[in-house]
Amino acid sequence: MDFGLEALDRDELVAALVTALGRIEELTARVAELQDRLNRDSSNSSQPPSSDGPYRKPPPKASAMRRKSGRKPGKQHGDPGATRRQVTDPDEVIDCPPPECGNCGTDLADATVFGVSKRQVFEVAAPPPPLVTEYRVISKTCPCCGTVTVGPTPPGASGRVQWGPGMKARAVLTVMAHHLPFGRAKQLLRDLAGIDCSTGWLVNVRRRAASALEPFMAHIQQILHRARLLHVDETTARSAGKLAYLHVACDDKFTAMHVGGRGIADIDAGKILDGFTGILVRDGYGGYTHLVGAVHVWCGAHTLRDLKAVHDADPGHQQGAEAMANTLVLALKATHEARRAGLDALSEVELTEIRCRYAGAIAAMRSDNTPGSTPLQQRALTLAARFDKHRDMILAFIHDLTIPFTNNAAELEVRGAKIRQRVSGCWRTLAGLADFAVIWSYLSTAAKHGIEHLDALVRMFTDGPWLPPAPAT
């Protein structure tokens, strides 16, 4: 095969080979980058679990960041069980006597009963028709002056025909707590409750619910603004054909969500974080850096995920990333053991060991990726620089045992929006997304206080929204 090399002199041949080698290195780096992108999933990147391929399970990776818990599937030891018990007053009793002897065929219609074995079947009952209450507002004429006085109108009966609080609560429950689209929610209410409503009414009742919760939101915003520790996060949501952001601020008892963009003004629009001076557990998004009065803490789950992405791309040459992950896992284990022992802090020996391991892992990450000529090495060096610059934020959980290792509390709150979007599609209007944020804040806070979603909604439509007590200062 003739490549035309015989026509080149030695210098030209060397130059051509150097160019070819440079091109090969460039293409090799590009292939490695594309392979790295292909290997990313929810365990080693910020991609949501819903983006993982449903048809094949990724093979186990030799990574310190992905260990099995060792627990068997199913009910865990110590968890309370639930067993259906027979009732003493069944609605219907059907006797099942034997018609004849199983041995000789004698008729047993008048034979003595030897024993009875009870078998009970619990079956759903057909939905009853709606309970209709008629309020007759009576007018009377005064016998003295002739004035006509109208009787008082009961609450919830302002019009000639309307749905009651229980129906409104169930409507909001189906579209909010169970994330059903309005058409399916209409069918479900008809099939299970025997109530036939319109999809337009479902939209309107959600709007009225969000409007009724304005006092609740103002109350929660004041409580969370004074909180000692907050979890914050943001996620994307499709609304009116555009991209919007859903922001959340929460702790173990209260949740507040609002809608906006991703800028500083949008973050502060929730009326919680502007001027906040407590502990702020968050991810690495730079939009929170303007909150200079707060103590910032970096989510450990995010850092482990970033380390896993680097390590899994080249396990043989990214030992520093594995060492850093092992350091964080070791530190987390130490904090768990200290809490179980009733201690308020780690010992100085433990703190020194963790800090030394942490510094050694940073040095190893930099050594593994020098000179940083490939995209993976550059990404690893950037990660090492982040661990060096923000070590106080990343290691805050070892110095204060009340600080959690992860930001899972906030991520669990925004998961509802992802489920809603995956099941029912995007929101048609930005107002609909805003309604979702307000109502979900109410339902989440109620659940954290042990109140069932349906009970909280019935109370809201009956006497106004439930307002949780403010924590003692």
Coordinates of C-alpha atoms in Angstrom, one line a residue:
M1 CA 0.0 0.0 0.0
D2 CA 1.4 3.3 -1.0
F3 CA 1.0 6.2 1.4
G4 CA 3.3 8.5 -0.5
L5 CA 5.9 8.5 2.2
E6 CA 8.7 7.7 -0.2
A7 CA 8.3 11.2 -1.6
L8 CA 8.9 12.9 1.7
D9 CA 12.4 13.6 3.1
R10 CA 13.4 12.7 6.6
D11 CA 12.3 16.0 8.2
E12 CA 9.0 16.1 6.5
L13 CA 8.4 12.4 7.6
V14 CA 9.2 13.2 11.2
A15 CA 6.9 16.3 11.1
A16 CA 4.1 14.2 9.6
L17 CA 4.5 11.5 12.2
V18 CA 4.5 14.1 15.0
T19 CA 1.3 15.5 13.6
A20 CA -0.3 12.1 13.3
L21 CA 0.7 11.2 16.9
G22 CA -0.8 14.5 18.1
R23 CA -4.0 13.7 16.3
I24 CA -4.0 10.2 17.8
E25 CA -3.6 11.6 21.3
E26 CA -6.4 14.1 20.6
L27 CA -8.8 11.5 19.4
T28 CA -7.8 9.1 22.2
A29 CA -8.7 11.8 24.7
R30 CA -11.9 12.5 22.9
V31 CA -12.9 8.8 23.0
A32 CA -12.1 8.7 26.7
E33 CA -14.3 11.8 27.3
L34 CA -17.2 10.3 25.4
Q35 CA -16.8 7.0 27.2
D36 CA -16.8 8.9 30.5
R37 CA -20.1 10.6 29.5
L38 CA -21.6 7.2 28.5
N39 CA -20.7 5.7 31.9
R40 CA -22.4 8.5 33.9
D41 CA -25.5 7.6 35.7
S42 CA -27.3 8.8 38.9
S43 CA -24.7 7.2 41.1
N44 CA -21.7 9.2 39.8
S45 CA -23.3 12.4 38.4
S46 CA -26.1 14.9 39.1
Q47 CA -28.4 13.0 36.7
P48 CA -31.7 11.9 38.3
P49 CA -32.4 8.2 38.8
S50 CA -35.1 8.4 36.2
S51 CA -32.5 9.0 33.5
D52 CA -30.8 5.7 34.1
G53 CA -31.4 3.1 31.4
P54 CA -34.4 0.8 32.3
Y55 CA -33.4 -2.2 30.2
R56 CA -30.0 -3.1 31.7
K57 CA -28.5 -2.9 35.1
P58 CA -25.0 -1.5 35.1
P59 CA -22.4 -4.0 36.2
P60 CA -20.9 -3.5 39.7
K61 CA -18.0 -1.1 39.6
A62 CA -14.8 -1.5 41.7
S63 CA -15.3 1.7 43.6
A64 CA -15.0 2.7 47.2
M65 CA -18.1 4.9 46.7
R66 CA -20.5 2.1 45.9
R67 CA -20.8 -0.6 48.6
K68 CA -23.6 -3.0 49.4
S69 CA -25.4 -2.5 52.7
G70 CA -25.4 -6.2 53.4
R71 CA -29.1 -6.2 54.3
K72 CA -31.3 -8.8 52.8
P73 CA -34.3 -7.7 50.7
G74 CA -37.7 -7.6 52.3
K75 CA -38.7 -6.7 55.8
Q76 CA -35.8 -5.7 58.0
H77 CA -35.2 -7.2 61.5
G78 CA -37.0 -5.2 64.1
D79 CA -39.5 -3.5 61.8
P80 CA -43.1 -4.0 63.0
G81 CA -45.2 -6.4 60.9
A82 CA -48.8 -6.0 59.8
T83 CA -51.3 -8.9 59.8
R84 CA -54.9 -8.8 58.8
R85 CA -57.1 -10.1 61.6
Q86 CA -60.6 -11.6 61.5
V87 CA -63.4 -9.4 62.6
T88 CA -66.1 -10.5 65.1
D89 CA -69.0 -8.9 63.3
P90 CA -68.8 -9.7 59.6
D91 CA -71.3 -7.9 57.2
E92 CA -72.4 -11.2 55.7
V93 CA -72.1 -14.9 56.8
I94 CA -72.4 -17.7 54.3
D95 CA -72.4 -21.3 55.6
C96 CA -70.5 -23.9 53.5
P97 CA -71.7 -27.3 54.9
P98 CA -70.7 -30.6 53.1
P99 CA -73.7 -32.0 51.1
E100 CA -72.9 -35.7 51.7
C101 CA -70.4 -37.9 53.4
G102 CA -67.1 -38.1 51.7
N103 CA -66.8 -41.8 52.5
C104 CA -70.2 -43.5 52.0
G105 CA -72.2 -40.7 50.3
T106 CA -74.9 -40.4 53.1
D107 CA -76.9 -37.1 53.1
L108 CA -75.5 -34.8 55.8
A109 CA -78.3 -32.1 55.8
D110 CA -79.5 -33.0 59.3
A111 CA -76.2 -34.3 60.7
T112 CA -74.6 -33.0 63.8
V113 CA -72.0 -30.2 63.3
F114 CA -68.6 -31.3 64.3
G115 CA -66.7 -28.0 63.9
V116 CA -66.6 -24.7 62.1
S117 CA -63.6 -23.2 60.4
K118 CA -64.0 -19.5 59.7
R119 CA -62.6 -18.0 56.5
Q120 CA -63.1 -14.2 56.0
V121 CA -62.6 -12.3 52.7
F122 CA -62.2 -8.6 52.8
E123 CA -63.6 -7.0 49.6
V124 CA -64.1 -3.5 48.5
A125 CA -67.6 -2.1 48.6
A126 CA -69.2 -0.3 45.8
P127 CA -68.9 3.5 46.2
P128 CA -72.0 5.0 47.8
P129 CA -73.7 8.0 46.2
P130 CA -72.5 11.3 47.6
L131 CA -74.0 12.4 51.0
V132 CA -76.2 15.4 50.1
T133 CA -77.1 17.8 52.9
E134 CA -79.7 20.5 52.2
Y135 CA -79.5 23.7 54.2
R136 CA -82.8 25.6 54.1
V137 CA -82.1 29.2 54.7
I138 CA -85.4 30.5 56.1
S139 CA -86.5 34.1 55.9
K140 CA -89.0 35.5 58.4
T141 CA -91.1 38.7 58.6
C142 CA -91.1 40.6 61.9
P143 CA -94.6 40.9 63.2
C144 CA -93.8 44.3 64.7
C145 CA -92.0 46.3 62.0
G146 CA -92.4 44.0 59.0
T147 CA -88.7 43.6 58.3
V148 CA -87.7 40.4 56.5
T149 CA -84.7 38.7 58.2
V150 CA -82.8 36.0 56.4
G151 CA -81.4 33.1 58.4
P152 CA -77.6 32.5 58.7
T153 CA -75.9 30.7 55.8
P154 CA -73.8 27.8 57.0
P155 CA -70.0 27.9 56.2
G156 CA -69.3 26.0 52.9
A157 CA -72.9 26.5 51.6
S158 CA -72.6 29.8 49.9
G159 CA -74.1 28.7 46.6
R160 CA -77.1 26.6 45.5
V161 CA -74.8 23.6 44.9
Q162 CA -71.2 23.0 45.8
W163 CA -68.8 20.2 46.9
G164 CA -68.0 19.8 50.6
P165 CA -64.6 20.0 52.3
G166 CA -64.1 16.2 52.2
M167 CA -64.6 16.1 48.4
K168 CA -62.3 19.1 47.9
A169 CA -59.6 17.5 50.1
R170 CA -59.7 14.3 48.1
A171 CA -59.5 16.1 44.8
V172 CA -56.3 18.0 45.9
L173 CA -55.0 14.7 47.4
T174 CA -55.2 12.9 44.1
V175 CA -53.5 15.6 42.0
M176 CA -50.9 16.6 44.6
A177 CA -50.0 13.8 47.0
H178 CA -50.4 11.1 44.3
H179 CA -49.3 13.2 41.4
L180 CA -52.1 12.2 39.1
P181 CA -53.0 14.2 36.0
F182 CA -56.4 15.8 36.1
G183 CA -58.1 13.4 33.7
R184 CA -57.0 10.3 35.7
A185 CA -57.8 12.0 39.0
K186 CA -61.3 12.6 37.7
Q187 CA -61.7 8.9 36.8
L188 CA -60.3 7.7 40.1
L189 CA -62.7 9.9 42.1
R190 CA -65.6 8.5 40.1
D191 CA -64.5 4.9 40.5
L192 CA -63.5 4.9 44.1
A193 CA -65.7 7.6 45.6
G194 CA -68.7 7.6 43.3
I195 CA -68.3 11.3 42.6
D196 CA -68.3 12.7 39.1
C197 CA -66.6 16.1 38.8
S198 CA -65.0 18.0 35.9
T199 CA -61.3 18.4 35.2
G200 CA -61.8 22.2 35.2
W201 CA -63.2 22.0 38.8
L202 CA -60.1 20.0 39.8
V203 CA -57.9 22.8 38.5
N204 CA -59.9 25.4 40.3
V205 CA -59.9 23.6 43.6
R206 CA -56.1 23.3 43.5
R207 CA -55.9 27.1 42.9
R208 CA -58.3 27.8 45.8
A209 CA -56.2 25.5 48.0
A210 CA -53.0 27.4 47.2
S211 CA -54.7 30.7 47.9
A212 CA -56.0 29.5 51.2
L213 CA -52.5 28.6 52.3
E214 CA -51.1 32.1 52.2
P215 CA -51.2 32.5 56.0
F216 CA -49.5 29.1 56.3
M217 CA -46.6 30.1 54.0
A218 CA -46.1 33.4 55.8
H219 CA -45.9 31.5 59.1
I220 CA -43.5 28.9 57.8
Q221 CA -41.2 31.5 56.2
Q222 CA -40.8 33.3 59.6
I223 CA -40.1 30.0 61.4
L224 CA -37.4 28.8 58.8
H225 CA -35.8 32.2 58.7
R226 CA -35.0 31.9 62.4
A227 CA -33.9 28.2 62.2
R228 CA -30.5 27.1 63.4
L229 CA -29.9 24.7 60.4
L230 CA -31.5 24.6 57.0
H231 CA -31.3 22.3 54.0
V232 CA -31.6 24.1 50.6
D233 CA -31.8 22.8 47.1
E234 CA -33.2 23.7 43.7
T235 CA -34.4 21.6 40.7
T236 CA -35.6 22.2 37.2
A237 CA -39.3 22.0 36.2
R238 CA -40.9 22.4 32.8
S239 CA -43.7 25.0 32.9
A240 CA -45.5 26.7 30.0
G241 CA -43.0 25.2 27.6
K242 CA -40.1 26.8 29.4
L243 CA -37.6 25.9 32.1
A244 CA -38.3 27.1 35.7
Y245 CA -36.7 26.3 39.0
L246 CA -38.3 25.0 42.1
H247 CA -36.5 26.1 45.3
V248 CA -36.8 24.4 48.7
A249 CA -35.7 25.3 52.2
C250 CA -36.5 22.9 55.0
D251 CA -35.5 21.2 58.2
D252 CA -36.8 18.2 60.1
K253 CA -40.1 19.8 60.9
F254 CA -40.9 22.5 58.3
T255 CA -40.8 22.8 54.5
A256 CA -41.2 25.8 52.2
M257 CA -41.0 25.8 48.4
H258 CA -41.2 28.6 45.9
V259 CA -40.8 29.0 42.1
G260 CA -38.5 31.3 40.2
G261 CA -35.2 31.4 38.2
R262 CA -31.8 30.4 39.5
G263 CA -30.4 33.8 40.3
I264 CA -29.7 35.5 43.6
A265 CA -33.0 37.4 43.5
D266 CA -34.9 34.2 42.8
I267 CA -33.3 32.5 45.7
D268 CA -34.1 35.3 48.1
A269 CA -37.7 35.5 46.8
G270 CA -38.6 32.7 49.1
K271 CA -38.4 35.2 52.0
I272 CA -36.3 32.8 54.1
L273 CA -32.6 33.0 53.1
D274 CA -32.1 36.7 52.7
G275 CA -30.3 37.6 55.9
F276 CA -30.2 34.0 57.2
T277 CA -27.5 33.6 59.8
G278 CA -27.7 29.9 60.6
I279 CA -26.1 26.7 59.1
L280 CA -26.9 26.2 55.4
V281 CA -26.5 22.6 54.1
R282 CA -26.4 22.8 50.3
D283 CA -24.7 21.5 47.1
G284 CA -21.9 23.2 45.2
Y285 CA -24.1 25.7 43.4
G286 CA -22.6 29.2 43.6
G287 CA -25.9 31.0 43.8
Y288 CA -25.9 30.7 47.6
T289 CA -22.5 32.3 48.1
H290 CA -24.1 35.8 48.5
L291 CA -25.5 34.6 51.9
V292 CA -22.4 35.7 53.8
G293 CA -24.1 35.6 57.1
A294 CA -24.7 31.9 57.0
V295 CA -22.3 29.0 57.8
H296 CA -22.1 27.0 54.6
V297 CA -21.9 23.2 54.7
W298 CA -21.3 21.1 51.5
C299 CA -23.4 18.0 51.0
G300 CA -21.2 14.9 51.5
A301 CA -23.3 12.8 49.1
H302 CA -22.4 15.2 46.2
T303 CA -18.7 15.0 47.0
L304 CA -18.7 11.2 47.1
R305 CA -20.6 11.1 43.8
D306 CA -18.1 13.4 42.1
L307 CA -15.2 11.3 43.4
K308 CA -16.9 8.2 42.1
A309 CA -17.2 9.7 38.7
V310 CA -13.5 10.4 38.5
H311 CA -12.5 7.0 40.1
D312 CA -14.7 4.9 37.9
A313 CA -13.4 6.5 34.7
D314 CA -9.9 5.1 35.4
P315 CA -9.8 3.1 38.6
G316 CA -6.1 2.1 38.1
H317 CA -4.8 5.6 38.1
Q318 CA -7.2 7.5 40.4
Q319 CA -6.2 6.1 43.7
G320 CA -6.3 9.6 45.3
A321 CA -10.0 9.8 44.6
E322 CA -10.6 6.5 46.3
A323 CA -8.4 7.6 49.2
M324 CA -10.5 10.8 49.6
A325 CA -13.8 8.8 49.5
N326 CA -12.4 6.4 52.1
T327 CA -11.5 9.3 54.3
L328 CA -15.0 10.8 54.1
V329 CA -16.6 7.4 54.8
L330 CA -14.3 6.9 57.7
A331 CA -15.2 10.3 59.1
L332 CA -18.9 9.6 58.7
K333 CA -18.5 6.3 60.5
A334 CA -16.7 8.0 63.4
T335 CA -19.5 10.5 63.8
H336 CA -22.1 7.8 63.9
E337 CA -20.2 5.9 66.6
A338 CA -19.8 9.1 68.6
R339 CA -23.5 9.8 68.5
R340 CA -24.4 6.2 69.5
A341 CA -22.0 6.6 72.4
G342 CA -23.7 9.8 73.5
L343 CA -20.7 12.0 72.8
D344 CA -21.0 15.7 71.8
A345 CA -17.8 15.7 69.7
L346 CA -15.1 13.6 68.2
S347 CA -11.8 13.4 70.1
E348 CA -8.9 15.5 69.1
V349 CA -7.0 12.4 68.0
E350 CA -9.8 11.4 65.7
L351 CA -10.1 14.9 64.2
T352 CA -6.3 15.0 63.6
E353 CA -6.3 11.7 61.9
I354 CA -9.2 12.7 59.6
R355 CA -7.6 16.0 58.7
C356 CA -4.3 14.3 57.9
R357 CA -6.0 11.7 55.7
Y358 CA -7.9 14.4 54.0
A359 CA -4.7 16.4 53.2
G360 CA -2.9 13.2 52.0
A361 CA -5.8 12.4 49.7
I362 CA -5.6 15.8 48.1
A363 CA -1.9 15.4 47.5
A364 CA -2.5 12.0 46.0
M365 CA -5.2 13.3 43.7
R366 CA -2.9 16.0 42.4
S367 CA -0.1 13.5 42.0
D368 CA -2.3 11.1 40.1
N369 CA -3.3 13.7 37.5
T370 CA -0.1 15.6 36.8
P371 CA 0.4 17.1 34.2
G372 CA -3.3 17.2 33.6
S373 CA -3.2 16.8 29.9
T374 CA -6.4 14.8 29.5
P375 CA -10.0 15.9 30.3
L376 CA -10.2 13.4 33.1
Q377 CA -7.0 14.6 34.7
Q378 CA -8.2 18.2 34.4
R379 CA -11.5 17.3 36.0
A380 CA -9.7 15.5 38.8
L381 CA -7.4 18.4 39.5
T382 CA -10.4 20.8 39.6
L383 CA -12.0 18.4 42.1
A384 CA -8.8 18.3 44.2
A385 CA -8.7 22.1 44.2
R386 CA -12.3 22.2 45.4
F387 CA -11.5 19.9 48.3
D388 CA -8.5 22.1 49.2
K389 CA -10.3 25.4 49.0
H390 CA -13.6 24.3 50.7
R391 CA -12.3 21.9 53.3
D392 CA -14.1 23.7 56.1
M393 CA -17.4 23.4 54.3
I394 CA -16.8 19.7 53.5
L395 CA -15.5 18.6 56.9
A396 CA -18.0 20.7 58.9
F397 CA -19.9 17.6 60.0
I398 CA -16.9 16.2 62.0
H399 CA -16.6 19.4 64.0
D400 CA -20.3 19.7 64.9
L401 CA -22.1 16.4 65.3
T402 CA -25.5 18.1 64.8
I403 CA -24.6 18.9 61.2
P404 CA -25.8 16.1 58.8
F405 CA -23.4 14.6 56.3
T406 CA -25.8 14.9 53.3
N407 CA -28.4 17.3 52.0
N408 CA -30.9 14.4 51.5
A409 CA -33.6 16.2 53.5
A410 CA -33.9 18.9 50.7
E411 CA -33.4 16.4 47.9
L412 CA -36.3 14.3 49.2
E413 CA -38.6 17.3 49.1
V414 CA -37.9 18.2 45.4
R415 CA -38.3 14.5 44.4
G416 CA -42.1 15.0 44.5
A417 CA -41.8 17.5 41.7
K418 CA -39.8 15.1 39.6
I419 CA -42.4 12.3 40.2
R420 CA -45.2 14.7 39.2
Q421 CA -43.4 15.7 36.1
R422 CA -42.6 12.2 35.1
V423 CA -46.1 10.9 35.7
S424 CA -48.2 13.8 34.5
G425 CA -45.9 15.8 32.3
C426 CA -45.0 19.4 32.6
W427 CA -47.1 22.1 34.1
R428 CA -49.2 24.1 31.6
T429 CA -48.7 27.4 33.5
L430 CA -46.2 28.9 35.9
A431 CA -49.1 29.5 38.2
G432 CA -49.8 25.8 38.3
L433 CA -46.2 25.1 39.3
A434 CA -46.4 27.8 42.0
D435 CA -49.6 26.2 43.4
F436 CA -47.8 22.9 43.5
A437 CA -44.9 24.5 45.5
V438 CA -47.3 26.0 48.1
I439 CA -49.5 22.9 48.6
W440 CA -46.5 20.5 48.7
S441 CA -45.0 22.8 51.4
Y442 CA -48.2 22.3 53.4
L443 CA -48.5 18.6 53.0
S444 CA -44.8 17.9 53.7
T445 CA -44.9 20.0 56.9
A446 CA -48.1 18.3 58.1
A447 CA -46.5 14.9 57.5
K448 CA -43.5 15.9 59.5
H449 CA -45.8 16.6 62.4
G450 CA -47.6 13.3 62.1
I451 CA -50.7 14.6 60.4
E452 CA -52.1 12.6 57.5
H453 CA -52.4 14.5 54.1
L454 CA -56.1 14.0 53.9
D455 CA -56.8 15.2 57.5
A456 CA -54.7 18.3 56.8
L457 CA -56.6 19.1 53.6
V458 CA -60.0 18.5 55.2
R459 CA -59.1 20.9 58.0
M460 CA -57.9 23.5 55.5
F461 CA -61.2 23.5 53.6
T462 CA -63.2 23.4 56.8
D463 CA -61.7 25.9 59.2
G464 CA -58.6 27.2 57.4
P465 CA -55.1 25.9 57.1
W466 CA -53.4 24.1 60.0
L467 CA -50.6 26.3 61.4
P468 CA -47.8 24.3 63.1
P469 CA -46.6 25.7 66.4
A470 CA -43.4 27.7 66.3
P471 CA -40.4 26.0 67.9
A472 CA -39.2 27.4 71.2
T473 CA -36.3 29.8 70.9

